[in-house]
Amino acid sequence: NPDKSGVAPASRRDFLGYGLIGRDKARLKVAKASIQRLRGHVKDVLRKSRGVSVLAAIEALNPLLRGWTSYFRHAQVKDVCQDLDGWVRRKLRGRLWRQGKRPLARARMLMKRGLTEERAWRSATNGRGAWWNAGASHMNAAFPKSFFDHMGLVSLVDTHRRLQRVR
């Protein structure tokens, strides 16, 4: 298979989902194809049409995230885990935004999570989409990382750090 076999420097080839980075001292990294595959699996779980609660989505995501992190526990580049962690939380915030459906429900949800009435109404009526709002400061303030930790979402960074200490 020409896609799987070839002659090239080690930094340009991937093997079993890992790649190498660095010239003098090589370090293991997660291959781009593995990252894209995980993103695809997360998108499948979080499809809009599934109609499940955020808690049920987190329960479905946890085994996937836990397994992925344990497979790539030898990777020595933590930026990937940080980026994916933030991306998963943003996808979940977008789902929360969509579940509000209307500005009144969104404003109430934001006020319940501690935002002022004025900021909640400005945010709920801004006319932007779910992805933009999921990355905006009002959603990050209302639903911080600690909210998702409390809901039971597996953190890739924390799990990777814990698995690194076990070695």
PDB file of C-alpha atoms in Angstrom:
ATOM      1  CA  ASN A   1       0.000   0.000   0.000  1.00  0.00           C
ATOM      2  CA  PRO A   2       1.734   3.220  -1.131  1.00  0.00           C
ATOM      3  CA  ASP A   3      -0.108   5.271   1.509  1.00  0.00           C
ATOM      4  CA  LYS A   4       1.230   3.154   4.351  1.00  0.00           C
ATOM      5  CA  SER A   5       4.767   2.485   3.168  1.00  0.00           C
ATOM      6  CA  GLY A   6       7.364   4.929   1.997  1.00  0.00           C
ATOM      7  CA  VAL A   7      10.764   6.396   2.568  1.00  0.00           C
ATOM      8  CA  ALA A   8      10.839   9.765   4.308  1.00  0.00           C
ATOM      9  CA  PRO A   9      12.306  11.428   7.374  1.00  0.00           C
ATOM     10  CA  ALA A  10      10.730  10.208  10.608  1.00  0.00           C
ATOM     11  CA  SER A  11       9.207  13.628  11.277  1.00  0.00           C
ATOM     12  CA  ARG A  12       7.100  13.295   8.103  1.00  0.00           C
ATOM     13  CA  ARG A  13       5.728   9.808   8.768  1.00  0.00           C
ATOM     14  CA  ASP A  14       3.069   8.677  11.220  1.00  0.00           C
ATOM     15  CA  PHE A  15       2.871   5.265  12.811  1.00  0.00           C
ATOM     16  CA  LEU A  16      -0.096   3.884  14.787  1.00  0.00           C
ATOM     17  CA  GLY A  17      -1.521   7.370  15.287  1.00  0.00           C
ATOM     18  CA  TYR A  18       1.729   8.861  16.600  1.00  0.00           C
ATOM     19  CA  GLY A  19       4.219  11.141  14.908  1.00  0.00           C
ATOM     20  CA  LEU A  20       7.611  12.539  15.831  1.00  0.00           C
ATOM     21  CA  ILE A  21       8.492  16.157  16.418  1.00  0.00           C
ATOM     22  CA  GLY A  22      11.868  17.780  17.012  1.00  0.00           C
ATOM     23  CA  ARG A  23      15.239  17.420  15.371  1.00  0.00           C
ATOM     24  CA  ASP A  24      17.835  16.985  18.091  1.00  0.00           C
ATOM     25  CA  LYS A  25      15.660  15.228  20.624  1.00  0.00           C
ATOM     26  CA  ALA A  26      12.612  13.525  19.145  1.00  0.00           C
ATOM     27  CA  ARG A  27       9.319  13.637  21.037  1.00  0.00           C
ATOM     28  CA  LEU A  28       6.096  11.775  20.369  1.00  0.00           C
ATOM     29  CA  LYS A  29       3.086  13.734  19.163  1.00  0.00           C
ATOM     30  CA  VAL A  30      -0.436  12.814  18.150  1.00  0.00           C
ATOM     31  CA  ALA A  31      -0.837  12.582  14.367  1.00  0.00           C
ATOM     32  CA  LYS A  32      -3.203  15.039  12.661  1.00  0.00           C
ATOM     33  CA  ALA A  33      -5.302  12.205  11.252  1.00  0.00           C
ATOM     34  CA  SER A  34      -5.902  10.881  14.785  1.00  0.00           C
ATOM     35  CA  ILE A  35      -7.024  14.309  15.951  1.00  0.00           C
ATOM     36  CA  GLN A  36      -9.403  14.646  13.007  1.00  0.00           C
ATOM     37  CA  ARG A  37     -10.787  11.169  13.663  1.00  0.00           C
ATOM     38  CA  LEU A  38     -11.499  12.070  17.316  1.00  0.00           C
ATOM     39  CA  ARG A  39     -13.188  15.297  16.219  1.00  0.00           C
ATOM     40  CA  GLY A  40     -15.386  13.293  13.872  1.00  0.00           C
ATOM     41  CA  HIS A  41     -16.389  10.892  16.643  1.00  0.00           C
ATOM     42  CA  VAL A  42     -17.199  13.794  18.995  1.00  0.00           C
ATOM     43  CA  LYS A  43     -19.297  15.444  16.266  1.00  0.00           C
ATOM     44  CA  ASP A  44     -21.197  12.203  15.758  1.00  0.00           C
ATOM     45  CA  VAL A  45     -22.041  12.056  19.458  1.00  0.00           C
ATOM     46  CA  LEU A  46     -23.078  15.699  19.575  1.00  0.00           C
ATOM     47  CA  ARG A  47     -25.167  15.838  16.402  1.00  0.00           C
ATOM     48  CA  LYS A  48     -27.927  18.383  16.636  1.00  0.00           C
ATOM     49  CA  SER A  49     -30.650  15.926  15.720  1.00  0.00           C
ATOM     50  CA  ARG A  50     -29.894  13.463  18.498  1.00  0.00           C
ATOM     51  CA  GLY A  51     -32.088  15.347  20.958  1.00  0.00           C
ATOM     52  CA  VAL A  52     -30.398  14.280  24.169  1.00  0.00           C
ATOM     53  CA  SER A  53     -29.524  16.354  27.208  1.00  0.00           C
ATOM     54  CA  VAL A  54     -26.031  17.675  27.807  1.00  0.00           C
ATOM     55  CA  LEU A  55     -25.603  15.255  30.703  1.00  0.00           C
ATOM     56  CA  ALA A  56     -26.451  12.294  28.443  1.00  0.00           C
ATOM     57  CA  ALA A  57     -24.071  13.643  25.783  1.00  0.00           C
ATOM     58  CA  ILE A  58     -21.295  13.894  28.384  1.00  0.00           C
ATOM     59  CA  GLU A  59     -21.956  10.308  29.481  1.00  0.00           C
ATOM     60  CA  ALA A  60     -21.653   9.207  25.850  1.00  0.00           C
ATOM     61  CA  LEU A  61     -18.477  11.262  25.328  1.00  0.00           C
ATOM     62  CA  ASN A  62     -16.609  10.133  28.447  1.00  0.00           C
ATOM     63  CA  PRO A  63     -15.640   6.605  27.332  1.00  0.00           C
ATOM     64  CA  LEU A  64     -14.482   7.987  23.990  1.00  0.00           C
ATOM     65  CA  LEU A  65     -12.346  10.714  25.573  1.00  0.00           C
ATOM     66  CA  ARG A  66     -10.978   8.417  28.275  1.00  0.00           C
ATOM     67  CA  GLY A  67      -9.981   5.754  25.745  1.00  0.00           C
ATOM     68  CA  TRP A  68      -8.396   8.257  23.372  1.00  0.00           C
ATOM     69  CA  THR A  69      -6.342   9.809  26.166  1.00  0.00           C
ATOM     70  CA  SER A  70      -5.167   6.470  27.496  1.00  0.00           C
ATOM     71  CA  TYR A  71      -4.092   5.376  23.996  1.00  0.00           C
ATOM     72  CA  PHE A  72      -2.119   8.588  23.455  1.00  0.00           C
ATOM     73  CA  ARG A  73      -0.727   8.766  27.002  1.00  0.00           C
ATOM     74  CA  HIS A  74       2.828   8.534  25.656  1.00  0.00           C
ATOM     75  CA  ALA A  75       2.478  11.712  23.595  1.00  0.00           C
ATOM     76  CA  GLN A  76       4.725  14.439  24.932  1.00  0.00           C
ATOM     77  CA  VAL A  77       2.923  17.427  23.416  1.00  0.00           C
ATOM     78  CA  LYS A  78       0.181  18.723  25.719  1.00  0.00           C
ATOM     79  CA  ASP A  79      -1.107  21.521  23.450  1.00  0.00           C
ATOM     80  CA  VAL A  80      -3.199  19.011  21.519  1.00  0.00           C
ATOM     81  CA  CYS A  81      -5.060  17.954  24.655  1.00  0.00           C
ATOM     82  CA  GLN A  82      -5.628  21.563  25.679  1.00  0.00           C
ATOM     83  CA  ASP A  83      -6.995  22.499  22.254  1.00  0.00           C
ATOM     84  CA  LEU A  84      -9.266  19.462  22.079  1.00  0.00           C
ATOM     85  CA  ASP A  85     -10.486  20.013  25.644  1.00  0.00           C
ATOM     86  CA  GLY A  86     -11.490  23.586  24.854  1.00  0.00           C
ATOM     87  CA  TRP A  87     -13.074  22.518  21.566  1.00  0.00           C
ATOM     88  CA  VAL A  88     -15.229  19.826  23.249  1.00  0.00           C
ATOM     89  CA  ARG A  89     -16.393  22.279  25.907  1.00  0.00           C
ATOM     90  CA  ARG A  90     -17.228  24.831  23.196  1.00  0.00           C
ATOM     91  CA  LYS A  91     -19.286  22.200  21.352  1.00  0.00           C
ATOM     92  CA  LEU A  92     -21.176  21.507  24.591  1.00  0.00           C
ATOM     93  CA  ARG A  93     -21.737  25.224  25.197  1.00  0.00           C
ATOM     94  CA  GLY A  94     -23.150  25.465  21.682  1.00  0.00           C
ATOM     95  CA  ARG A  95     -25.526  22.639  22.482  1.00  0.00           C
ATOM     96  CA  LEU A  96     -26.635  24.473  25.655  1.00  0.00           C
ATOM     97  CA  TRP A  97     -27.179  27.627  23.583  1.00  0.00           C
ATOM     98  CA  ARG A  98     -29.317  25.732  21.060  1.00  0.00           C
ATOM     99  CA  GLN A  99     -31.367  24.132  23.816  1.00  0.00           C
ATOM    100  CA  GLY A 100     -32.429  27.624  24.919  1.00  0.00           C
ATOM    101  CA  LYS A 101     -34.178  28.050  21.515  1.00  0.00           C
ATOM    102  CA  ARG A 102     -35.508  31.560  22.184  1.00  0.00           C
ATOM    103  CA  PRO A 103     -34.003  34.752  23.619  1.00  0.00           C
ATOM    104  CA  LEU A 104     -36.176  34.647  26.746  1.00  0.00           C
ATOM    105  CA  ALA A 105     -35.079  31.102  27.616  1.00  0.00           C
ATOM    106  CA  ARG A 106     -31.445  31.934  26.835  1.00  0.00           C
ATOM    107  CA  ALA A 107     -31.528  35.062  28.988  1.00  0.00           C
ATOM    108  CA  ARG A 108     -33.078  33.128  31.879  1.00  0.00           C
ATOM    109  CA  MET A 109     -30.463  30.384  31.513  1.00  0.00           C
ATOM    110  CA  LEU A 110     -27.644  32.940  31.619  1.00  0.00           C
ATOM    111  CA  MET A 111     -29.141  34.811  34.579  1.00  0.00           C
ATOM    112  CA  LYS A 112     -29.570  31.528  36.452  1.00  0.00           C
ATOM    113  CA  ARG A 113     -25.855  30.878  35.887  1.00  0.00           C
ATOM    114  CA  GLY A 114     -24.888  34.234  37.454  1.00  0.00           C
ATOM    115  CA  LEU A 115     -24.822  36.818  34.667  1.00  0.00           C
ATOM    116  CA  THR A 116     -26.408  40.203  35.253  1.00  0.00           C
ATOM    117  CA  GLU A 117     -29.810  40.824  33.693  1.00  0.00           C
ATOM    118  CA  GLU A 118     -28.478  43.419  31.269  1.00  0.00           C
ATOM    119  CA  ARG A 119     -25.580  41.253  30.083  1.00  0.00           C
ATOM    120  CA  ALA A 120     -27.817  38.193  29.779  1.00  0.00           C
ATOM    121  CA  TRP A 121     -30.355  40.054  27.627  1.00  0.00           C
ATOM    122  CA  ARG A 122     -27.648  41.630  25.464  1.00  0.00           C
ATOM    123  CA  SER A 123     -26.133  38.193  24.916  1.00  0.00           C
ATOM    124  CA  ALA A 124     -29.448  36.410  24.300  1.00  0.00           C
ATOM    125  CA  THR A 125     -30.519  38.935  21.666  1.00  0.00           C
ATOM    126  CA  ASN A 126     -27.200  39.429  19.857  1.00  0.00           C
ATOM    127  CA  GLY A 127     -28.452  37.586  16.747  1.00  0.00           C
ATOM    128  CA  ARG A 128     -25.335  35.481  16.336  1.00  0.00           C
ATOM    129  CA  GLY A 129     -25.192  31.728  15.941  1.00  0.00           C
ATOM    130  CA  ALA A 130     -24.558  28.965  18.424  1.00  0.00           C
ATOM    131  CA  TRP A 131     -20.856  28.479  17.541  1.00  0.00           C
ATOM    132  CA  TRP A 132     -20.049  32.177  17.952  1.00  0.00           C
ATOM    133  CA  ASN A 133     -21.947  32.397  21.237  1.00  0.00           C
ATOM    134  CA  ALA A 134     -20.342  29.180  22.511  1.00  0.00           C
ATOM    135  CA  GLY A 135     -16.947  30.880  22.274  1.00  0.00           C
ATOM    136  CA  ALA A 136     -18.073  34.245  23.609  1.00  0.00           C
ATOM    137  CA  SER A 137     -17.188  35.534  27.055  1.00  0.00           C
ATOM    138  CA  HIS A 138     -20.763  35.392  28.363  1.00  0.00           C
ATOM    139  CA  MET A 139     -20.979  31.622  27.794  1.00  0.00           C
ATOM    140  CA  ASN A 140     -17.497  31.085  29.220  1.00  0.00           C
ATOM    141  CA  ALA A 141     -18.503  33.057  32.309  1.00  0.00           C
ATOM    142  CA  ALA A 142     -21.808  31.199  32.677  1.00  0.00           C
ATOM    143  CA  PHE A 143     -20.408  27.734  31.909  1.00  0.00           C
ATOM    144  CA  PRO A 144     -16.731  27.587  32.930  1.00  0.00           C
ATOM    145  CA  LYS A 145     -14.572  24.465  32.957  1.00  0.00           C
ATOM    146  CA  SER A 146     -15.625  23.804  36.558  1.00  0.00           C
ATOM    147  CA  PHE A 147     -19.258  23.468  35.400  1.00  0.00           C
ATOM    148  CA  PHE A 148     -18.323  20.669  33.005  1.00  0.00           C
ATOM    149  CA  ASP A 149     -16.057  19.071  35.625  1.00  0.00           C
ATOM    150  CA  HIS A 150     -19.030  19.050  37.997  1.00  0.00           C
ATOM    151  CA  MET A 151     -21.193  17.480  35.248  1.00  0.00           C
ATOM    152  CA  GLY A 152     -18.598  14.711  34.979  1.00  0.00           C
ATOM    153  CA  LEU A 153     -16.929  15.536  31.657  1.00  0.00           C
ATOM    154  CA  VAL A 154     -13.538  13.849  31.330  1.00  0.00           C
ATOM    155  CA  SER A 155     -10.800  16.437  30.896  1.00  0.00           C
ATOM    156  CA  LEU A 156      -8.176  15.345  28.372  1.00  0.00           C
ATOM    157  CA  VAL A 157      -5.506  17.497  30.019  1.00  0.00           C
ATOM    158  CA  ASP A 158      -6.169  16.233  33.548  1.00  0.00           C
ATOM    159  CA  THR A 159      -6.376  12.606  32.425  1.00  0.00           C
ATOM    160  CA  HIS A 160      -3.192  12.914  30.366  1.00  0.00           C
ATOM    161  CA  ARG A 161      -1.382  14.527  33.302  1.00  0.00           C
ATOM    162  CA  ARG A 162      -2.569  11.761  35.631  1.00  0.00           C
ATOM    163  CA  LEU A 163      -1.460   9.046  33.209  1.00  0.00           C
ATOM    164  CA  GLN A 164       1.947  10.720  32.807  1.00  0.00           C
ATOM    165  CA  ARG A 165       2.514  10.526  36.569  1.00  0.00           C
ATOM    166  CA  VAL A 166       1.664   6.820  36.657  1.00  0.00           C
ATOM    167  CA  ARG A 167       4.559   5.922  34.344  1.00  0.00           C
TER     168      ARG A 167
END
